[in-house]
mmCIF file of C-alpha atoms in Angstrom:
data_model
loop_
_atom_site.group_PDB
_atom_site.id
_atom_site.type_symbol
_atom_site.label_atom_id
_atom_site.label_comp_id
_atom_site.label_asym_id
_atom_site.label_seq_id
_atom_site.Cartn_x
_atom_site.Cartn_y
_atom_site.Cartn_z
ATOM 1 C CA MET A 111 -12.914 -14.084 23.930
ATOM 2 C CA THR A 112 -11.984 -11.732 21.156
ATOM 3 C CA THR A 113 -8.795 -11.896 19.136
ATOM 4 C CA PRO A 114 -6.836 -8.649 19.404
ATOM 5 C CA ALA A 115 -6.553 -6.760 16.114
ATOM 6 C CA PRO A 116 -3.161 -7.184 14.474
ATOM 7 C CA SER A 117 -1.017 -4.138 15.100
ATOM 8 C CA GLU A 118 -0.990 -1.535 12.363
ATOM 9 C CA VAL A 119 2.152 -0.556 10.536
ATOM 10 C CA PHE A 120 2.737 2.759 8.772
ATOM 11 C CA VAL A 121 4.295 2.281 5.322
ATOM 12 C CA HIS A 122 6.031 5.316 3.784
ATOM 13 C CA HIS A 123 7.101 4.713 0.178
ATOM 14 C CA VAL A 124 8.792 7.442 -1.857
ATOM 15 C CA LEU A 125 9.707 7.143 -5.520
ATOM 16 C CA PHE A 126 12.416 9.560 -6.616
ATOM 17 C CA TYR A 127 12.656 10.544 -10.263
ATOM 18 C CA THR A 128 15.889 12.303 -11.153
ATOM 19 C CA HIS A 129 16.299 14.896 -13.898
ATOM 20 C CA ALA A 130 16.711 13.514 -17.418
ATOM 21 C CA ALA A 131 20.148 15.125 -17.522
ATOM 22 C CA ALA A 132 21.247 13.633 -14.168
ATOM 23 C CA SER A 133 24.738 12.150 -14.268
ATOM 24 C CA ALA A 134 25.862 8.982 -12.540
ATOM 25 C CA ALA A 135 27.501 11.249 -9.965
ATOM 26 C CA ASP A 136 24.199 13.043 -9.329
ATOM 27 C CA ARG A 137 22.470 9.708 -8.772
ATOM 28 C CA ALA A 138 25.264 8.611 -6.459
ATOM 29 C CA GLN A 139 24.764 11.787 -4.435
ATOM 30 C CA LEU A 140 21.072 11.102 -4.011
ATOM 31 C CA LEU A 141 21.830 7.536 -2.957
ATOM 32 C CA GLU A 142 24.209 8.897 -0.349
ATOM 33 C CA GLY A 143 21.414 11.136 0.931
ATOM 34 C CA LEU A 144 19.061 8.175 1.283
ATOM 35 C CA GLN A 145 21.708 6.251 3.162
ATOM 36 C CA GLN A 146 21.877 9.149 5.630
ATOM 37 C CA LEU A 147 18.092 9.069 6.065
ATOM 38 C CA GLN A 148 18.332 5.482 7.257
ATOM 39 C CA ARG A 149 20.021 6.746 10.414
ATOM 40 C CA ILE A 150 16.869 8.481 11.675
ATOM 41 C CA PRO A 151 15.680 6.631 14.796
ATOM 42 C CA GLY A 152 12.302 4.932 14.814
ATOM 43 C CA ILE A 153 12.470 3.310 11.373
ATOM 44 C CA GLN A 154 11.467 -0.344 11.776
ATOM 45 C CA LEU A 155 12.718 -1.358 8.335
ATOM 46 C CA ALA A 156 14.250 0.691 5.524
ATOM 47 C CA HIS A 157 14.807 -0.391 1.925
ATOM 48 C CA ILE A 158 16.648 1.477 -0.814
ATOM 49 C CA GLY A 159 15.852 0.006 -4.203
ATOM 50 C CA THR A 160 16.172 0.475 -7.927
ATOM 51 C CA PRO A 161 13.778 -0.893 -10.565
ATOM 52 C CA ALA A 162 13.679 -4.693 -10.661
ATOM 53 C CA ALA A 163 13.974 -6.569 -13.957
ATOM 54 C CA THR A 164 10.222 -7.234 -14.009
ATOM 55 C CA ASP A 165 8.651 -5.400 -16.918
ATOM 56 C CA ARG A 166 4.911 -5.361 -17.487
ATOM 57 C CA THR A 167 2.749 -2.462 -18.655
ATOM 58 C CA VAL A 168 1.418 -1.802 -15.146
ATOM 59 C CA ILE A 169 4.908 -1.635 -13.624
ATOM 60 C CA ASP A 170 6.494 1.806 -13.321
ATOM 61 C CA ARG A 171 10.200 1.372 -14.026
ATOM 62 C CA THR A 172 10.941 5.049 -14.660
ATOM 63 C CA TYR A 173 11.923 6.056 -11.123
ATOM 64 C CA THR A 174 15.555 6.220 -10.050
ATOM 65 C CA TYR A 175 15.308 5.210 -6.394
ATOM 66 C CA SER A 176 12.622 3.622 -4.271
ATOM 67 C CA TRP A 177 12.817 4.605 -0.610
ATOM 68 C CA LEU A 178 10.568 2.462 1.569
ATOM 69 C CA CYS A 179 10.351 2.631 5.324
ATOM 70 C CA LEU A 180 8.082 1.076 7.890
ATOM 71 C CA PHE A 181 7.097 2.637 11.207
ATOM 72 C CA ALA A 182 5.264 1.316 14.227
ATOM 73 C CA SER A 183 2.875 4.273 14.201
ATOM 74 C CA ALA A 184 1.903 7.491 12.439
ATOM 75 C CA ALA A 185 3.543 9.335 15.342
ATOM 76 C CA ASP A 186 6.864 7.661 14.592
ATOM 77 C CA GLU A 187 6.585 8.654 10.931
ATOM 78 C CA LEU A 188 5.836 12.258 11.900
ATOM 79 C CA HIS A 189 8.865 12.233 14.171
ATOM 80 C CA TYR A 190 10.937 11.019 11.197
ATOM 81 C CA GLN A 191 9.576 13.818 8.980
ATOM 82 C CA GLN A 192 10.529 16.375 11.625
ATOM 83 C CA HIS A 193 13.983 14.989 12.434
ATOM 84 C CA PRO A 194 16.970 17.267 11.703
ATOM 85 C CA LEU A 195 18.479 14.586 9.437
ATOM 86 C CA HIS A 196 15.330 14.749 7.320
ATOM 87 C CA ASP A 197 15.572 18.548 7.070
ATOM 88 C CA ASP A 198 19.201 18.126 6.118
ATOM 89 C CA PHE A 199 18.270 15.601 3.433
ATOM 90 C CA ARG A 200 15.745 17.979 1.886
ATOM 91 C CA SER A 201 18.054 20.980 1.922
ATOM 92 C CA ARG A 202 21.140 19.171 0.598
ATOM 93 C CA TYR A 203 19.654 16.671 -1.851
ATOM 94 C CA ALA A 204 16.401 18.103 -3.274
ATOM 95 C CA ARG A 205 18.420 19.467 -6.186
ATOM 96 C CA TYR A 206 18.936 15.878 -7.371
ATOM 97 C CA TRP A 207 15.338 14.965 -8.031
ATOM 98 C CA GLU A 208 12.784 16.318 -10.446
ATOM 99 C CA LYS A 209 9.749 14.606 -8.969
ATOM 100 C CA VAL A 210 8.739 12.479 -6.007
ATOM 101 C CA VAL A 211 5.628 10.394 -5.573
ATOM 102 C CA ILE A 212 4.710 9.249 -2.070
ATOM 103 C CA TYR A 213 2.360 6.565 -0.809
ATOM 104 C CA ASP A 214 1.642 6.510 2.929
ATOM 105 C CA ALA A 215 -0.428 3.486 3.910
ATOM 106 C CA VAL A 216 -1.613 2.188 7.250
ATOM 107 C CA GLY A 217 -2.681 -1.339 7.992
ATOM 108 C CA PRO A 218 -1.802 -4.736 9.378
ATOM 109 C CA THR A 219 1.172 -6.850 8.389
ATOM 110 C CA SER A 220 1.428 -10.601 8.177
ATOM 111 C CA MET B 264 38.883 -8.834 4.753
ATOM 112 C CA THR B 265 35.876 -7.516 2.865
ATOM 113 C CA THR B 266 32.465 -6.942 4.348
ATOM 114 C CA PRO B 267 29.826 -9.039 2.596
ATOM 115 C CA ALA B 268 27.245 -6.974 0.696
ATOM 116 C CA PRO B 269 23.949 -6.713 2.567
ATOM 117 C CA SER B 270 21.448 -9.142 1.130
ATOM 118 C CA GLU B 271 19.026 -7.727 -1.389
ATOM 119 C CA VAL B 272 15.299 -7.735 -0.866
ATOM 120 C CA PHE B 273 12.656 -7.631 -3.598
ATOM 121 C CA VAL B 274 9.903 -5.123 -2.836
ATOM 122 C CA HIS B 275 6.620 -5.549 -4.733
ATOM 123 C CA HIS B 276 4.186 -2.680 -4.115
ATOM 124 C CA VAL B 277 0.809 -2.560 -5.828
ATOM 125 C CA LEU B 278 -1.649 0.322 -5.574
ATOM 126 C CA PHE B 279 -5.232 -0.642 -6.366
ATOM 127 C CA TYR B 280 -7.648 2.018 -7.535
ATOM 128 C CA THR B 281 -11.265 0.911 -7.495
ATOM 129 C CA HIS B 282 -13.971 2.170 -9.849
ATOM 130 C CA ALA B 283 -15.544 5.501 -8.918
ATOM 131 C CA ALA B 284 -18.865 3.695 -8.533
ATOM 132 C CA ALA B 285 -17.432 0.942 -6.294
ATOM 133 C CA SER B 286 -19.603 0.205 -3.272
ATOM 134 C CA ALA B 287 -18.380 -0.584 0.228
ATOM 135 C CA ALA B 288 -19.214 -4.216 -0.558
ATOM 136 C CA ASP B 289 -17.024 -4.102 -3.685
ATOM 137 C CA ARG B 290 -14.124 -2.730 -1.659
ATOM 138 C CA ALA B 291 -14.670 -5.400 0.968
ATOM 139 C CA GLN B 292 -14.490 -8.057 -1.736
ATOM 140 C CA LEU B 293 -11.152 -6.740 -2.984
ATOM 141 C CA LEU B 294 -9.822 -6.678 0.564
ATOM 142 C CA GLU B 295 -10.875 -10.304 0.947
ATOM 143 C CA GLY B 296 -8.908 -11.091 -2.207
ATOM 144 C CA LEU B 297 -5.786 -9.458 -0.844
ATOM 145 C CA GLN B 298 -6.139 -11.410 2.371
ATOM 146 C CA GLN B 299 -6.127 -14.578 0.286
ATOM 147 C CA LEU B 300 -2.949 -13.479 -1.516
ATOM 148 C CA GLN B 301 -1.166 -13.316 1.811
ATOM 149 C CA ARG B 302 -1.345 -17.104 1.979
ATOM 150 C CA ILE B 303 1.045 -17.584 -0.937
ATOM 151 C CA PRO B 304 4.265 -19.119 0.401
ATOM 152 C CA GLY B 305 7.521 -17.225 0.158
ATOM 153 C CA ILE B 306 6.270 -13.785 1.196
ATOM 154 C CA GLN B 307 8.663 -12.461 3.860
ATOM 155 C CA LEU B 308 6.348 -9.645 4.930
ATOM 156 C CA ALA B 309 2.950 -8.575 3.604
ATOM 157 C CA HIS B 310 1.106 -5.335 4.382
ATOM 158 C CA ILE B 311 -2.416 -4.367 3.375
ATOM 159 C CA GLY B 312 -2.956 -0.644 3.807
ATOM 160 C CA THR B 313 -5.280 2.221 3.110
ATOM 161 C CA PRO B 314 -4.230 5.872 2.745
ATOM 162 C CA ALA B 315 -2.772 7.349 5.925
ATOM 163 C CA ALA B 316 -3.938 10.703 7.269
ATOM 164 C CA THR B 317 -0.823 12.443 5.918
ATOM 165 C CA ASP B 318 -1.800 14.877 3.191
ATOM 166 C CA ARG B 319 0.805 16.781 1.194
ATOM 167 C CA THR B 320 0.730 17.584 -2.522
ATOM 168 C CA VAL B 321 3.290 14.865 -3.337
ATOM 169 C CA ILE B 322 1.307 12.172 -1.512
ATOM 170 C CA ASP B 323 -1.089 10.082 -3.602
ATOM 171 C CA ARG B 324 -4.139 9.419 -1.437
ATOM 172 C CA THR B 325 -6.434 8.365 -4.261
ATOM 173 C CA TYR B 326 -5.792 4.626 -4.200
ATOM 174 C CA THR B 327 -8.106 2.263 -2.364
ATOM 175 C CA TYR B 328 -5.655 -0.406 -1.178
ATOM 176 C CA SER B 329 -1.908 -0.626 -0.933
ATOM 177 C CA TRP B 330 -0.565 -4.173 -1.209
ATOM 178 C CA LEU B 331 3.078 -4.407 -0.262
ATOM 179 C CA CYS B 332 5.096 -7.584 -0.062
ATOM 180 C CA LEU B 333 8.748 -8.360 0.436
ATOM 181 C CA PHE B 334 10.585 -11.351 -0.986
ATOM 182 C CA ALA B 335 14.062 -12.743 -0.411
ATOM 183 C CA SER B 336 14.727 -12.838 -4.154
ATOM 184 C CA ALA B 337 13.347 -12.102 -7.611
ATOM 185 C CA ALA B 338 12.846 -15.851 -8.009
ATOM 186 C CA ASP B 339 10.549 -15.906 -4.985
ATOM 187 C CA GLU B 340 8.525 -13.022 -6.418
ATOM 188 C CA LEU B 341 8.192 -14.851 -9.741
ATOM 189 C CA HIS B 342 7.019 -17.937 -7.901
ATOM 190 C CA TYR B 343 4.389 -15.771 -6.182
ATOM 191 C CA GLN B 344 3.226 -14.346 -9.546
ATOM 192 C CA GLN B 345 2.850 -17.876 -10.908
ATOM 193 C CA HIS B 346 1.150 -19.401 -7.869
ATOM 194 C CA PRO B 347 -2.416 -20.731 -8.377
ATOM 195 C CA LEU B 348 -3.680 -18.444 -5.604
ATOM 196 C CA HIS B 349 -2.397 -15.477 -7.618
ATOM 197 C CA ASP B 350 -4.181 -16.699 -10.753
ATOM 198 C CA ASP B 351 -7.301 -17.139 -8.673
ATOM 199 C CA PHE B 352 -6.970 -13.596 -7.325
ATOM 200 C CA ARG B 353 -6.743 -12.150 -10.809
ATOM 201 C CA SER B 354 -9.646 -14.127 -12.194
ATOM 202 C CA ARG B 355 -11.971 -13.559 -9.229
ATOM 203 C CA TYR B 356 -11.126 -10.015 -8.177
ATOM 204 C CA ALA B 357 -9.902 -8.050 -11.215
ATOM 205 C CA ARG B 358 -13.456 -6.828 -11.716
ATOM 206 C CA TYR B 359 -13.100 -4.759 -8.541
ATOM 207 C CA TRP B 360 -10.284 -2.472 -9.671
ATOM 208 C CA GLU B 361 -10.076 0.094 -12.414
ATOM 209 C CA LYS B 362 -6.319 0.616 -12.321
ATOM 210 C CA VAL B 363 -3.228 -0.768 -10.663
ATOM 211 C CA VAL B 364 0.217 0.789 -10.408
ATOM 212 C CA ILE B 365 3.130 -1.444 -9.472
ATOM 213 C CA TYR B 366 6.624 -0.664 -8.222
ATOM 214 C CA ASP B 367 9.096 -3.550 -8.073
ATOM 215 C CA ALA B 368 12.354 -2.521 -6.438
ATOM 216 C CA VAL B 369 15.470 -4.446 -5.537
ATOM 217 C CA GLY B 370 18.045 -3.412 -2.956
ATOM 218 C CA PRO B 371 19.351 -3.746 0.553
ATOM 219 C CA THR B 372 17.383 -3.298 3.741
ATOM 220 C CA SER B 373 18.537 -1.895 7.044
#
């Protein structure tokens, strides 16, 4: 008898870096955009974060928002990328960030 | 009546970059180390991933392993950092990576 492989989860993690001259209102706008993104169906878990208090040399604390979402499959993540709310997010909110860094990772959870 | 704030979750995301000369056996060793880390109590959710097939300019696909874990609080994450299994991981497996990048983010989930 073989043990079935644990199911794989698709992790999509985006770090948003706002412009140096961004105001508190600009950052609030971007946060509002991320809150809209959460409404896209198929997201298993979404997390909107800001840098924690932890501070070691290997920790990047220079981003403004961390947007993490988990999907049951790569197909679900593709569906998210292609959803009209995602298009809307890009067209309305891209002005608020200077840089994004994305990590997409697939593997088991425990 | 006020709505209680959603509870905050501590996201700890580590990207491990192995040495250019790392062998498949070296990478397997590091994976074994991450599997040991999962045993530390207090982790709400752990995910061990490798780069997904998605490939856009803003996506970093150069890491070897993504190690993501969620905690109920910053205190739980600190406890994890100080756990003997974490010390053991560092002392036994640090030889297998060349670089790590860490994002610690605090905020609500949905």
